[in-house]
Coordinates of C-alpha atoms in Angstrom, one line a residue:
Chain A
X1 CA -70.5 -61.6 -79.6
X2 CA -68.7 -64.7 -78.5
X3 CA -65.5 -62.5 -78.2
X4 CA -67.7 -60.0 -76.0
X5 CA -68.8 -62.9 -73.6
X6 CA -65.3 -64.5 -73.5
X7 CA -63.9 -61.0 -72.5
X8 CA -66.6 -60.3 -69.9
X9 CA -66.2 -63.7 -68.4
X10 CA -62.5 -63.1 -67.9
X11 CA -63.3 -59.7 -66.3
X12 CA -65.6 -61.7 -63.9
X13 CA -62.5 -63.1 -62.1
X14 CA -60.9 -60.1 -60.5
X15 CA -64.2 -58.8 -59.3
X16 CA -64.9 -62.3 -57.7
X17 CA -61.7 -62.3 -56.1
X18 CA -62.1 -58.8 -54.8
X19 CA -65.5 -59.8 -53.2
X20 CA -64.1 -62.9 -51.8
X21 CA -61.2 -61.3 -50.1
X22 CA -63.1 -58.3 -48.6
X23 CA -65.9 -60.6 -47.4
X24 CA -63.2 -63.0 -45.7
X25 CA -61.6 -60.2 -44.0
X26 CA -64.8 -58.2 -43.0
X27 CA -66.1 -61.2 -41.2
X28 CA -63.0 -61.4 -39.0
X29 CA -63.7 -57.6 -37.8
X30 CA -67.0 -58.6 -36.3
X31 CA -66.7 -59.7 -32.7
X32 CA -67.3 -63.0 -31.8
X33 CA -66.5 -66.5 -33.3
X34 CA -68.1 -69.9 -34.0
X35 CA -66.5 -71.7 -31.0
X36 CA -68.5 -69.4 -28.6
X37 CA -71.7 -70.7 -30.5
X38 CA -70.5 -74.3 -30.3
X39 CA -69.1 -74.8 -26.9
X40 CA -71.4 -74.2 -23.8
X41 CA -70.7 -70.9 -21.8
X42 CA -69.0 -72.8 -19.1
X43 CA -66.6 -74.6 -21.1
X44 CA -62.8 -74.2 -20.1
X45 CA -60.4 -71.8 -21.7
X46 CA -58.3 -74.8 -22.8
X47 CA -61.2 -76.6 -24.5
X48 CA -61.9 -73.3 -26.6
X49 CA -58.3 -72.9 -27.6
X50 CA -58.2 -76.6 -28.3
X51 CA -61.2 -76.2 -30.8
X52 CA -59.7 -73.0 -32.3
X53 CA -56.7 -74.8 -33.2
X54 CA -58.5 -78.0 -34.6
X55 CA -60.8 -75.4 -36.8
X56 CA -57.3 -73.8 -38.0
X57 CA -58.7 -70.5 -36.8
X58 CA -55.3 -69.9 -35.0
X59 CA -53.4 -69.6 -38.5
X60 CA -52.5 -66.4 -40.3
X61 CA -55.5 -64.8 -41.8
X62 CA -53.8 -64.9 -45.2
X63 CA -53.0 -68.3 -44.9
X64 CA -56.6 -69.2 -44.1
X65 CA -57.8 -67.4 -47.0
X66 CA -55.5 -69.1 -49.5
X67 CA -56.6 -72.4 -48.1
X68 CA -60.2 -71.6 -48.3
X69 CA -59.5 -70.1 -51.8
X70 CA -57.8 -73.2 -53.1
X71 CA -60.6 -75.2 -52.2
X72 CA -63.3 -73.0 -53.6
X73 CA -61.5 -72.9 -56.8
X74 CA -62.0 -76.7 -57.2
X75 CA -65.7 -76.2 -56.4
X76 CA -65.5 -77.2 -52.7
X77 CA -66.8 -74.7 -50.2
X78 CA -65.8 -76.8 -47.2
X79 CA -67.8 -77.8 -44.2
X80 CA -70.2 -75.7 -42.1
X81 CA -68.3 -75.4 -38.5
X82 CA -71.8 -75.5 -36.7
X83 CA -73.9 -78.0 -38.6
X84 CA -70.9 -80.2 -39.9
X85 CA -72.5 -80.6 -43.2
X86 CA -70.9 -80.1 -46.5
X87 CA -71.9 -76.4 -47.5
X88 CA -71.9 -77.4 -51.3
X89 CA -74.9 -79.5 -50.2
X90 CA -76.5 -76.8 -47.9
X91 CA -75.9 -74.2 -50.4
X92 CA -77.2 -76.3 -53.4
X93 CA -80.6 -76.8 -51.7
X94 CA -80.7 -73.3 -50.4
X95 CA -79.9 -71.9 -53.7
X96 CA -82.5 -73.7 -55.5
X97 CA -85.2 -72.6 -52.9
X98 CA -84.1 -68.9 -53.2
X99 CA -84.1 -69.3 -57.0
X100 CA -87.4 -70.4 -56.8
X101 CA -88.6 -67.4 -54.6
X102 CA -86.6 -65.1 -56.6
X103 CA -88.1 -66.3 -59.8
X104 CA -91.7 -66.1 -58.6
X105 CA -91.3 -62.5 -57.1
X106 CA -89.7 -61.4 -60.2
X107 CA -92.5 -62.9 -62.3
X108 CA -94.9 -61.1 -60.3
X109 CA -93.1 -57.9 -59.9
X110 CA -91.9 -57.7 -63.7
X111 CA -95.2 -58.3 -65.1
X112 CA -97.3 -56.1 -63.1
X113 CA -94.7 -53.4 -63.1
X114 CA -94.7 -53.5 -67.2
X115 CA -98.3 -53.6 -67.2
X116 CA -99.1 -50.9 -64.9
X117 CA -96.2 -48.6 -66.1
X118 CA -97.1 -48.8 -69.7
X119 CA -100.7 -48.2 -69.0
X120 CA -99.8 -45.4 -66.9
X121 CA -97.7 -43.6 -69.5
X122 CA -100.2 -44.0 -72.0
X123 CA -103.1 -42.8 -69.8
X124 CA -101.2 -40.4 -67.2
X125 CA -104.6 -38.9 -65.8
X126 CA -106.3 -42.2 -65.5
X127 CA -107.2 -44.0 -62.1
X128 CA -105.0 -46.9 -63.1
X129 CA -101.9 -44.3 -63.1
X130 CA -102.7 -43.0 -59.7
X131 CA -102.9 -46.7 -58.5
X132 CA -99.8 -47.5 -60.1
X133 CA -98.1 -44.3 -58.5
X134 CA -99.5 -45.2 -55.1
X135 CA -98.4 -48.9 -55.2
X136 CA -94.8 -47.5 -56.3
X137 CA -94.5 -45.3 -53.4
X138 CA -95.9 -48.0 -51.0
X139 CA -93.5 -50.5 -52.5
X140 CA -90.5 -48.5 -52.2
X141 CA -91.1 -47.0 -48.9
X142 CA -92.7 -50.0 -46.9
X143 CA -89.8 -52.2 -45.4
X144 CA -90.5 -55.6 -47.0
X145 CA -90.4 -57.8 -43.7
X146 CA -93.1 -55.5 -42.4
X147 CA -95.4 -55.7 -45.4
X148 CA -94.5 -59.5 -45.3
X149 CA -95.8 -59.6 -41.7
X150 CA -99.1 -57.8 -42.6
X151 CA -99.5 -60.0 -45.5
X152 CA -99.1 -63.0 -43.3
X153 CA -101.4 -61.8 -40.8
X154 CA -104.2 -60.8 -43.1
X155 CA -104.1 -63.7 -45.9
X156 CA -102.3 -66.4 -43.8
X157 CA -104.1 -65.9 -40.3
X158 CA -107.1 -64.0 -40.4
X159 CA -108.3 -65.0 -43.8
X160 CA -106.6 -68.3 -43.7
X161 CA -106.4 -68.4 -47.6
X162 CA -102.7 -69.1 -47.9
X163 CA -100.3 -70.8 -45.8
X164 CA -98.4 -68.2 -43.8
X165 CA -95.1 -69.5 -43.5
X166 CA -92.4 -72.4 -44.5
X167 CA -92.3 -74.0 -47.9
X168 CA -94.3 -77.1 -47.5
X169 CA -97.1 -78.3 -45.0
X170 CA -96.5 -81.2 -43.0
X171 CA -96.7 -84.5 -45.0
X172 CA -97.2 -82.2 -48.1
X173 CA -94.8 -81.1 -50.6
X174 CA -96.5 -81.4 -54.1
X175 CA -96.3 -78.6 -56.5
X176 CA -99.5 -77.0 -55.6
X177 CA -98.4 -77.0 -52.1
X178 CA -95.1 -75.4 -52.9
X179 CA -97.0 -73.0 -55.2
X180 CA -99.7 -72.0 -52.3
X181 CA -96.6 -71.3 -50.0
X182 CA -94.5 -69.2 -52.7
X183 CA -97.5 -66.6 -53.0
X184 CA -97.1 -64.5 -49.8
X185 CA -93.3 -64.5 -49.6
X186 CA -93.0 -63.9 -53.3
X187 CA -95.5 -60.8 -53.2
X188 CA -93.9 -59.5 -49.9
X189 CA -90.1 -59.5 -51.5
X190 CA -91.4 -58.3 -54.9
X191 CA -93.2 -55.1 -53.6
X192 CA -90.0 -53.1 -53.9
X193 CA -89.1 -54.3 -57.2
X194 CA -92.9 -53.8 -58.5
X195 CA -92.5 -50.2 -56.9
X196 CA -89.1 -49.1 -58.4
X197 CA -89.8 -50.9 -61.7
X198 CA -93.4 -49.4 -62.3
X199 CA -92.2 -45.8 -62.1
X200 CA -89.0 -46.6 -64.3
X201 CA -91.1 -48.3 -66.7
X202 CA -93.8 -45.4 -66.7
X203 CA -91.3 -42.5 -67.0
X204 CA -89.3 -44.5 -69.7
X205 CA -92.3 -45.3 -71.8
X206 CA -93.9 -41.8 -71.4
X207 CA -90.5 -40.3 -72.7
X208 CA -90.4 -42.4 -75.6
X209 CA -94.1 -41.8 -76.4
X210 CA -93.1 -38.1 -76.9
X211 CA -90.2 -38.8 -79.2
X212 CA -90.1 -37.8 -82.7
X213 CA -90.2 -41.3 -84.2
X214 CA -93.2 -42.1 -82.5
X215 CA -94.9 -39.0 -84.5
X216 CA -93.4 -40.5 -87.6
X217 CA -95.0 -43.8 -86.9
X218 CA -98.3 -42.2 -86.5
X219 CA -97.9 -40.2 -89.5
X220 CA -97.1 -43.5 -91.4
X221 CA -100.6 -44.5 -90.3
X222 CA -99.1 -47.4 -88.1
X223 CA -101.3 -49.5 -86.0
X224 CA -101.4 -48.7 -82.2
X225 CA -99.9 -52.1 -81.7
X226 CA -97.0 -51.6 -84.1
X227 CA -96.4 -48.1 -82.1
X228 CA -96.2 -50.0 -79.0
X229 CA -93.9 -52.5 -80.5
X230 CA -91.5 -49.7 -81.2
X231 CA -91.9 -48.2 -78.1
X232 CA -91.2 -51.3 -76.1
X233 CA -88.3 -52.5 -77.8
X234 CA -86.7 -49.0 -77.0
X235 CA -87.7 -49.4 -73.6
X236 CA -86.3 -52.8 -73.0
X237 CA -82.6 -52.1 -72.4
X238 CA -83.2 -49.8 -69.6
X239 CA -85.7 -52.1 -68.2
X240 CA -83.3 -55.2 -68.6
X241 CA -80.7 -53.3 -66.7
X242 CA -82.9 -52.7 -63.6
X243 CA -84.5 -55.9 -63.8
X244 CA -81.1 -57.8 -63.7
X245 CA -80.0 -55.8 -60.6
X246 CA -83.6 -56.3 -59.2
X247 CA -83.3 -60.2 -59.9
X248 CA -80.0 -60.1 -58.1
X249 CA -81.5 -58.2 -55.1
X250 CA -84.4 -60.8 -55.0
X251 CA -82.0 -63.5 -54.9
X252 CA -79.5 -62.4 -52.2
X253 CA -81.3 -59.5 -50.8
X254 CA -84.5 -61.3 -49.4
X255 CA -82.7 -62.1 -46.1
X256 CA -85.5 -60.5 -44.1
X257 CA -88.2 -62.1 -46.2
X258 CA -86.9 -65.5 -45.9
X259 CA -86.5 -65.1 -42.1
X260 CA -90.0 -63.7 -41.7
X261 CA -91.7 -66.5 -43.8
X262 CA -89.1 -69.3 -42.8
X263 CA -88.4 -69.8 -46.4
X264 CA -85.2 -72.2 -46.2
X265 CA -83.2 -70.2 -48.9
X266 CA -80.0 -68.5 -49.2
X267 CA -80.7 -65.5 -47.2
X268 CA -82.1 -67.6 -44.4
X269 CA -78.8 -69.7 -44.4
X270 CA -76.6 -66.6 -44.5
X271 CA -78.6 -65.1 -41.7
X272 CA -78.0 -68.2 -39.7
X273 CA -74.4 -68.2 -40.6
X274 CA -74.0 -64.7 -39.5
X275 CA -75.7 -65.3 -35.7
X276 CA -73.7 -68.4 -35.2
X277 CA -70.4 -67.0 -36.7
X278 CA -70.4 -69.8 -39.1
X279 CA -67.5 -68.4 -41.4
X280 CA -67.5 -71.0 -44.4
X281 CA -71.2 -70.4 -44.7
X282 CA -71.1 -66.6 -44.7
X283 CA -68.2 -66.5 -47.3
X284 CA -69.8 -69.1 -49.5
X285 CA -73.1 -67.4 -49.4
X286 CA -71.9 -64.3 -50.4
X287 CA -69.6 -65.4 -53.0
X288 CA -72.5 -67.3 -54.6
X289 CA -74.6 -64.1 -54.7
X290 CA -71.8 -62.1 -56.0
X291 CA -71.4 -64.7 -59.0
X292 CA -75.1 -64.7 -59.7
X293 CA -74.8 -60.6 -59.7
X294 CA -71.9 -60.7 -61.9
X295 CA -73.4 -63.3 -64.2
X296 CA -76.8 -61.3 -64.6
X297 CA -74.7 -58.3 -65.5
X298 CA -73.1 -60.2 -68.3
X299 CA -76.3 -61.4 -69.6
X300 CA -78.0 -57.9 -69.3
X301 CA -75.2 -56.4 -71.3
X302 CA -75.4 -59.3 -73.9
X303 CA -78.9 -58.7 -74.4
X304 CA -78.4 -55.1 -74.7
X305 CA -75.8 -55.4 -77.4
X306 CA -78.3 -57.7 -79.2
X307 CA -81.1 -55.1 -79.1
X308 CA -79.2 -51.9 -79.7
X309 CA -77.0 -51.7 -82.6
X310 CA -75.2 -48.7 -81.3
X311 CA -73.8 -50.8 -78.5
X312 CA -70.5 -52.2 -79.4
X313 CA -70.6 -56.2 -79.8
X314 CA -67.1 -56.8 -79.6
Chain B
X1 CA -108.2 -24.6 -113.5
X2 CA -108.3 -27.7 -111.7
X3 CA -110.2 -28.1 -108.3
X4 CA -108.1 -28.1 -105.3
X5 CA -107.0 -31.5 -103.8
X6 CA -106.8 -30.2 -100.4
X7 CA -108.9 -27.4 -98.8
X8 CA -108.1 -25.8 -95.5
X9 CA -111.1 -23.3 -94.2
X10 CA -110.5 -21.5 -91.1
X11 CA -108.4 -24.1 -89.3
X12 CA -108.1 -23.3 -85.7
X13 CA -105.5 -25.5 -83.5
X14 CA -105.7 -25.0 -80.1
X15 CA -103.4 -26.4 -77.4
X16 CA -104.4 -26.7 -73.5
X17 CA -101.4 -25.6 -71.3
X18 CA -102.1 -25.6 -67.8
X19 CA -105.7 -25.5 -68.2
X20 CA -105.8 -22.8 -70.6
X21 CA -106.6 -22.8 -74.3
X22 CA -103.6 -21.4 -76.5
X23 CA -104.1 -21.1 -80.2
X24 CA -101.3 -22.1 -82.5
X25 CA -103.1 -21.8 -85.6
X26 CA -105.7 -19.0 -85.7
X27 CA -107.9 -19.2 -88.6
X28 CA -106.1 -20.4 -91.7
X29 CA -107.7 -20.8 -95.1
X30 CA -105.5 -22.4 -97.8
X31 CA -105.9 -24.6 -100.8
X32 CA -103.5 -26.6 -103.1
X33 CA -104.2 -27.7 -106.6
X34 CA -103.3 -31.0 -107.9
X35 CA -99.7 -31.5 -108.9
X36 CA -98.8 -28.1 -107.5
X37 CA -96.4 -27.0 -104.7
X38 CA -97.7 -24.7 -102.0
X39 CA -94.8 -23.4 -99.6
X40 CA -95.8 -22.4 -96.2
X41 CA -93.2 -19.7 -95.1
X42 CA -92.6 -18.2 -91.7
X43 CA -90.3 -18.0 -88.9
X44 CA -90.2 -20.4 -85.9
X45 CA -93.0 -20.4 -83.8
X46 CA -95.4 -19.2 -86.7
X47 CA -97.6 -22.0 -86.3
X48 CA -96.8 -23.5 -89.8
X49 CA -95.5 -26.8 -88.5
X50 CA -98.7 -27.1 -86.2
X51 CA -100.7 -26.4 -89.2
X52 CA -99.3 -29.1 -91.2
X53 CA -99.4 -31.5 -88.5
X54 CA -103.2 -30.6 -88.0
X55 CA -103.7 -31.8 -91.7
X56 CA -102.6 -35.2 -90.8
X57 CA -104.0 -34.9 -87.1
X58 CA -100.7 -36.1 -85.7
X59 CA -100.6 -33.4 -82.7
X60 CA -99.8 -33.8 -79.2
X61 CA -102.3 -34.8 -76.7
X62 CA -104.7 -32.0 -75.5
X63 CA -104.9 -30.4 -79.0
X64 CA -108.1 -29.2 -80.3
X65 CA -109.1 -28.4 -84.0
X66 CA -111.9 -26.6 -85.6
X67 CA -112.7 -25.4 -89.0
X68 CA -112.5 -27.8 -91.8
X69 CA -109.9 -29.6 -93.9
X70 CA -111.4 -30.8 -97.0
X71 CA -110.0 -33.9 -98.9
X72 CA -111.7 -35.9 -101.3
X73 CA -115.0 -34.2 -100.5
X74 CA -114.5 -35.3 -96.7
X75 CA -113.8 -33.2 -94.0
X76 CA -110.6 -34.7 -92.5
X77 CA -111.6 -33.4 -88.9
X78 CA -114.7 -35.5 -88.8
X79 CA -112.9 -38.8 -89.5
X80 CA -112.4 -41.5 -86.9
X81 CA -109.0 -42.2 -85.8
X82 CA -109.1 -45.6 -87.6
X83 CA -110.2 -43.6 -91.0
X84 CA -107.3 -41.4 -90.2
X85 CA -104.9 -44.2 -89.9
X86 CA -105.7 -45.6 -93.1
X87 CA -105.5 -42.0 -94.6
X88 CA -101.9 -41.4 -92.9
X89 CA -98.8 -42.5 -94.8
X90 CA -101.3 -43.9 -97.4
X91 CA -103.1 -41.2 -99.4
X92 CA -101.1 -38.2 -97.5
X93 CA -97.6 -38.7 -96.3
X94 CA -95.2 -36.5 -94.2
X95 CA -91.3 -35.8 -94.6
X96 CA -90.0 -34.3 -91.4
X97 CA -87.1 -32.3 -90.7
X98 CA -84.5 -34.3 -88.6
X99 CA -84.5 -37.7 -90.2
X100 CA -82.4 -39.1 -87.5
X101 CA -84.8 -38.5 -84.4
X102 CA -87.8 -39.4 -87.0
X103 CA -86.6 -42.9 -87.4
X104 CA -86.7 -45.5 -84.6
X105 CA -82.8 -46.1 -83.7
X106 CA -83.2 -49.8 -83.2
X107 CA -84.7 -50.9 -86.4
X108 CA -83.3 -51.1 -89.8
X109 CA -83.9 -48.2 -92.3
X110 CA -85.3 -51.0 -94.8
X111 CA -87.6 -52.4 -92.1
X112 CA -89.0 -48.9 -91.5
X113 CA -89.7 -48.1 -94.8
X114 CA -91.2 -51.4 -95.4
X115 CA -93.5 -50.8 -92.3
X116 CA -95.2 -48.1 -94.1
X117 CA -96.5 -50.7 -96.7
X118 CA -97.0 -53.5 -94.5
X119 CA -99.3 -51.1 -92.3
X120 CA -101.5 -50.4 -95.3
X121 CA -101.4 -53.4 -97.7
X122 CA -101.1 -57.1 -97.2
X123 CA -98.0 -58.2 -99.4
X124 CA -95.7 -61.0 -98.8
X125 CA -92.2 -60.2 -97.4
X126 CA -90.3 -60.6 -100.5
X127 CA -92.6 -58.1 -102.6
X128 CA -92.3 -55.5 -99.8
X129 CA -88.4 -56.0 -99.9
X130 CA -88.3 -55.6 -103.4
X131 CA -90.4 -52.5 -103.1
X132 CA -88.2 -50.9 -100.7
X133 CA -85.1 -51.7 -102.9
X134 CA -86.9 -50.1 -105.7
X135 CA -87.8 -47.1 -103.9
X136 CA -84.2 -46.8 -102.4
X137 CA -83.1 -46.7 -106.1
X138 CA -85.6 -44.2 -107.0
X139 CA -84.6 -41.4 -104.4
X140 CA -80.9 -42.1 -105.3
X141 CA -79.6 -44.1 -102.9
X142 CA -76.3 -45.9 -104.1
X143 CA -76.2 -49.8 -103.7
X144 CA -79.9 -49.7 -102.3
X145 CA -79.9 -53.4 -101.4
X146 CA -77.2 -53.0 -99.0
X147 CA -78.4 -49.7 -97.5
X148 CA -81.8 -51.4 -96.5
X149 CA -79.9 -53.3 -93.8
X150 CA -78.4 -50.2 -92.4
X151 CA -79.4 -48.6 -89.2
X152 CA -80.3 -44.9 -89.1
X153 CA -77.2 -43.9 -87.3
X154 CA -75.1 -45.6 -89.9
X155 CA -76.5 -43.3 -92.7
X156 CA -75.1 -39.9 -93.5
X157 CA -78.0 -37.1 -93.1
X158 CA -78.3 -36.9 -96.9
X159 CA -78.9 -40.5 -97.1
X160 CA -81.2 -40.6 -94.4
X161 CA -83.5 -37.8 -95.7
X162 CA -83.5 -39.7 -98.7
X163 CA -84.9 -42.7 -97.1
X164 CA -87.3 -40.8 -95.2
X165 CA -88.6 -39.5 -98.5
X166 CA -88.7 -43.1 -99.7
X167 CA -90.8 -44.0 -96.8
X168 CA -93.3 -41.1 -97.6
X169 CA -93.3 -42.2 -101.2
X170 CA -93.9 -45.9 -100.2
X171 CA -97.6 -45.9 -100.9
X172 CA -97.6 -43.5 -103.8
X173 CA -99.7 -40.9 -102.0
X174 CA -101.7 -38.1 -103.5
X175 CA -100.2 -35.3 -101.1
X176 CA -96.7 -35.0 -99.7
X177 CA -96.3 -32.8 -96.6
X178 CA -92.9 -31.7 -95.9
X179 CA -92.0 -30.1 -92.5
X180 CA -88.7 -28.1 -93.2
X181 CA -87.1 -31.2 -95.4
X182 CA -83.9 -29.6 -95.8
X183 CA -83.3 -27.4 -92.8
X184 CA -81.0 -30.1 -91.1
X185 CA -78.9 -30.8 -94.0
X186 CA -75.8 -28.7 -95.4
X187 CA -76.1 -26.7 -98.8
X188 CA -75.2 -29.1 -101.5
X189 CA -77.3 -31.8 -99.9
X190 CA -80.1 -29.1 -99.8
X191 CA -80.0 -28.7 -103.4
X192 CA -79.9 -32.4 -104.1
X193 CA -82.7 -33.1 -102.0
X194 CA -84.9 -30.1 -103.6
X195 CA -84.2 -31.3 -107.1
X196 CA -85.2 -34.9 -105.7
X197 CA -88.6 -33.3 -104.6
X198 CA -89.0 -31.9 -108.1
X199 CA -88.2 -35.2 -109.9
X200 CA -90.7 -37.1 -107.6
X201 CA -93.4 -34.4 -108.3
X202 CA -93.0 -35.0 -112.1
X203 CA -92.9 -38.4 -112.0
X204 CA -95.8 -39.0 -109.5
X205 CA -97.8 -36.0 -110.3
X206 CA -97.8 -35.4 -106.5
X207 CA -99.3 -32.4 -104.8
X208 CA -97.0 -31.0 -102.1
X209 CA -97.2 -28.5 -99.0
X210 CA -93.8 -27.6 -98.1
X211 CA -93.2 -25.7 -94.8
X212 CA -90.1 -23.8 -94.3
X213 CA -88.3 -20.5 -93.0
X214 CA -86.0 -20.4 -96.0
X215 CA -87.1 -18.1 -98.7
X216 CA -84.3 -19.8 -101.1
X217 CA -86.4 -22.9 -100.7
X218 CA -89.5 -21.1 -101.5
X219 CA -88.0 -19.5 -104.7
X220 CA -86.8 -23.0 -105.8
X221 CA -90.1 -25.0 -105.3
X222 CA -93.1 -22.7 -104.7
X223 CA -96.1 -22.6 -107.2
X224 CA -97.9 -20.7 -104.6
X225 CA -96.7 -19.1 -101.4
X226 CA -98.6 -18.6 -98.0
X227 CA -96.6 -16.4 -95.6
X228 CA -97.7 -17.1 -92.0
X229 CA -97.2 -14.9 -88.9
X230 CA -98.2 -15.7 -85.5
X231 CA -100.6 -18.5 -86.4
X232 CA -102.3 -16.4 -89.5
X233 CA -101.7 -16.3 -93.1
X234 CA -100.9 -12.9 -93.9
X235 CA -100.0 -13.0 -97.4
X236 CA -101.1 -15.7 -99.8
X237 CA -100.7 -15.9 -103.5
X238 CA -98.8 -17.0 -106.7
X239 CA -95.3 -17.5 -106.0
X240 CA -94.1 -14.8 -108.5
X241 CA -96.5 -12.3 -107.0
X242 CA -95.6 -12.7 -103.4
X243 CA -91.8 -12.9 -104.1
X244 CA -91.9 -10.3 -106.8
X245 CA -94.3 -7.6 -105.5
X246 CA -94.7 -8.6 -101.8
X247 CA -97.6 -6.8 -100.2
X248 CA -97.6 -7.3 -96.4
X249 CA -94.8 -5.5 -94.6
X250 CA -93.9 -8.7 -93.0
X251 CA -92.9 -10.4 -96.4
X252 CA -91.0 -7.5 -97.5
X253 CA -89.1 -7.5 -94.1
X254 CA -88.6 -11.3 -94.8
X255 CA -87.3 -10.6 -98.4
X256 CA -85.0 -7.6 -97.3
X257 CA -83.8 -9.9 -94.6
X258 CA -82.4 -12.5 -97.3
X259 CA -79.0 -12.2 -98.9
X260 CA -79.3 -11.8 -102.5
X261 CA -76.8 -12.3 -105.4
X262 CA -75.3 -9.1 -106.8
X263 CA -76.5 -7.1 -103.8
X264 CA -74.2 -5.6 -101.3
X265 CA -74.4 -4.0 -98.2
X266 CA -76.1 -4.9 -94.7
X267 CA -78.9 -7.1 -94.7
X268 CA -82.0 -5.5 -93.2
X269 CA -83.5 -6.8 -90.0
X270 CA -87.1 -6.8 -88.7
X271 CA -86.8 -5.5 -85.5
X272 CA -88.3 -7.4 -82.2
X273 CA -89.7 -10.7 -81.7
X274 CA -93.1 -12.5 -82.8
X275 CA -95.5 -12.3 -80.0
X276 CA -95.6 -15.4 -77.7
X277 CA -98.8 -17.5 -78.3
X278 CA -99.8 -17.0 -74.7
X279 CA -100.1 -13.4 -75.1
X280 CA -101.3 -12.7 -78.3
X281 CA -102.4 -8.8 -79.1
X282 CA -105.7 -7.9 -80.2
X283 CA -105.0 -6.3 -83.6
X284 CA -102.4 -7.2 -86.1
X285 CA -100.0 -9.6 -84.3
X286 CA -97.2 -7.8 -86.6
X287 CA -98.0 -4.3 -85.5
X288 CA -95.4 -4.0 -82.7
X289 CA -92.8 -4.7 -85.3
X290 CA -94.1 -3.1 -88.3
X291 CA -92.9 0.5 -89.3
X292 CA -96.2 1.4 -91.0
X293 CA -98.4 0.4 -88.1
X294 CA -101.2 2.8 -86.9
X295 CA -103.5 3.0 -84.0
X296 CA -106.0 1.1 -86.0
X297 CA -103.5 -2.0 -86.5
X298 CA -103.1 -2.2 -82.9
X299 CA -106.6 -2.5 -82.2
X300 CA -108.2 -4.4 -85.1
X301 CA -107.2 -7.4 -87.1
X302 CA -106.9 -6.4 -90.5
X303 CA -109.3 -8.5 -92.9
X304 CA -108.0 -10.4 -95.8
X305 CA -108.0 -8.0 -98.9
X306 CA -108.1 -9.5 -102.5
X307 CA -105.4 -8.0 -104.8
X308 CA -104.9 -8.6 -108.6
X309 CA -104.5 -12.2 -109.8
X310 CA -106.0 -14.0 -106.5
X311 CA -103.2 -12.3 -104.6
X312 CA -104.4 -11.6 -101.0
X313 CA -103.0 -10.0 -98.0
X314 CA -104.0 -9.1 -94.5
X315 CA -102.9 -5.6 -94.0
X316 CA -104.7 -2.2 -93.8
X317 CA -102.0 -0.4 -95.7
X318 CA -102.9 -2.4 -98.8
X319 CA -106.5 -1.7 -98.5
X320 CA -105.8 2.1 -99.5
X321 CA -104.3 1.4 -102.8
X322 CA -102.1 4.2 -102.5
X323 CA -100.1 3.1 -99.8
X324 CA -99.7 -0.4 -101.6
X325 CA -98.3 1.3 -104.7
X326 CA -95.7 3.2 -102.5
X327 CA -94.7 0.0 -100.8
X328 CA -94.1 -2.0 -103.9
X329 CA -91.9 0.7 -105.3
X330 CA -89.7 0.8 -102.3

């Protein structure tokens, strides 16, 4: 197992190098640059050129990349061009906020997906199964930012049950306050995951229930709970695989939800970075998300190997 | 003669396929006596496996059972699901054909055998472990203690079938049902497993119902034989009678299609296919493949006819003693 983990961690390095290089180069293709965002439109050509030189943006790209990489390896993402803050600090806070949101929406969506999916597999003709199916289709096809706006409008503004945006109220910031602010964005971001996962769990469990070994279990006189236990253990590897990817998506992909709800997370930060051409922020943000994706994959694979004896543990 | 342990009376098992009721078992009556082996012989699709699963009531959703199955004076079909659960794996056990898919791939074999005990009795973990090891030894698994820790895919087919048998034996049941228990194994292992079954039967005094398509297995194991065709028993009786003097043209065809020692020449085949259960003919289901079939066979289902010594068959040919005598001589 240790060997397996070490090897996977070593494999991480080329993946992340590749990601960082591609991202670094792609940003350069996008028209516009941070100087336009920093200086007033009437600034002289000379002032612009001076600033470009100051920021080191006139040097060869490869050199810029190597410089940046050298610092990143030492754990320093540099400084935001626009905000003049250390990116490590900006990123740290945003990451914590995004984590909170991603955890909340995963908890919400994984819990209900497994509940609905398993129930629907056991009783495929029940109204709960139809409800699950409907939810799944809605979750997959309704864009999360639109769903978010509707949730915000209904529960945040019309009914006024929950705070419609932000992470804390004015002067607030206690645990309950943050929790209340968390509900709507978590549900909005989690709907897609809920939809995909419910369908996945349902079809997986349904298939497992028709397996020969379930028949054996019944013929053994096993209690329904024992049978459920066997089925769930067998359903876990595919569920974990999807859950890992979905968690990564929730962490990095909820840009729109974070923007709609003004949630000060990673997505929000990257979004700002992109609009202002704040290169170091974009690079750092995407790299951090990639690291999470790769680490999540390793965790999923490791758990997979723990559950399934046929998966090689070396 | 001892009373039957299990008595099946006019059992009908129907499945609902696209809103339509389709019978897989169409009125089967059988009985097994204590310590004896009944072999149910038939080709695939004859309803023999469904019949066997009906006894345990482990059928897919949408299956409907009628008739009666009497065990210990109670009709099994009247029992609640909770009562059935206590019966299954405890008083009546089952061995399946494919031991690999019959086991959960993610659990150790020993755990799965122990589970059978644990689901029915409250024993401390160590007692269960010791019992599993004892059972593994009993079914002839070498170094049983180590083998309990294997996963199903790590065992050979023969070893796996032995552990499935150990699982079925774990609560010393009254009746052992076996669904093609040797079909997935190669011939030498088949012989070993069959002799294991015999040994178990001697030691435990167990009653067995064995479903197979293999006449060789029937010859080896059967005290009594029931031949099934298209969801009905077409011939039923003492093994010696059924195999030695088959009365039904289908049984005759089956025996003629089996290679025998010392006999040369081409094997005979039964032409055609059994009817699909969705399109059952009105009369005798075998009529379209039977060389003795008459108009009457195609229109009416022949009733069960008693022959000498409890031997029974469902064929018009045997009703007229003449024709039977001819058939037997052939």
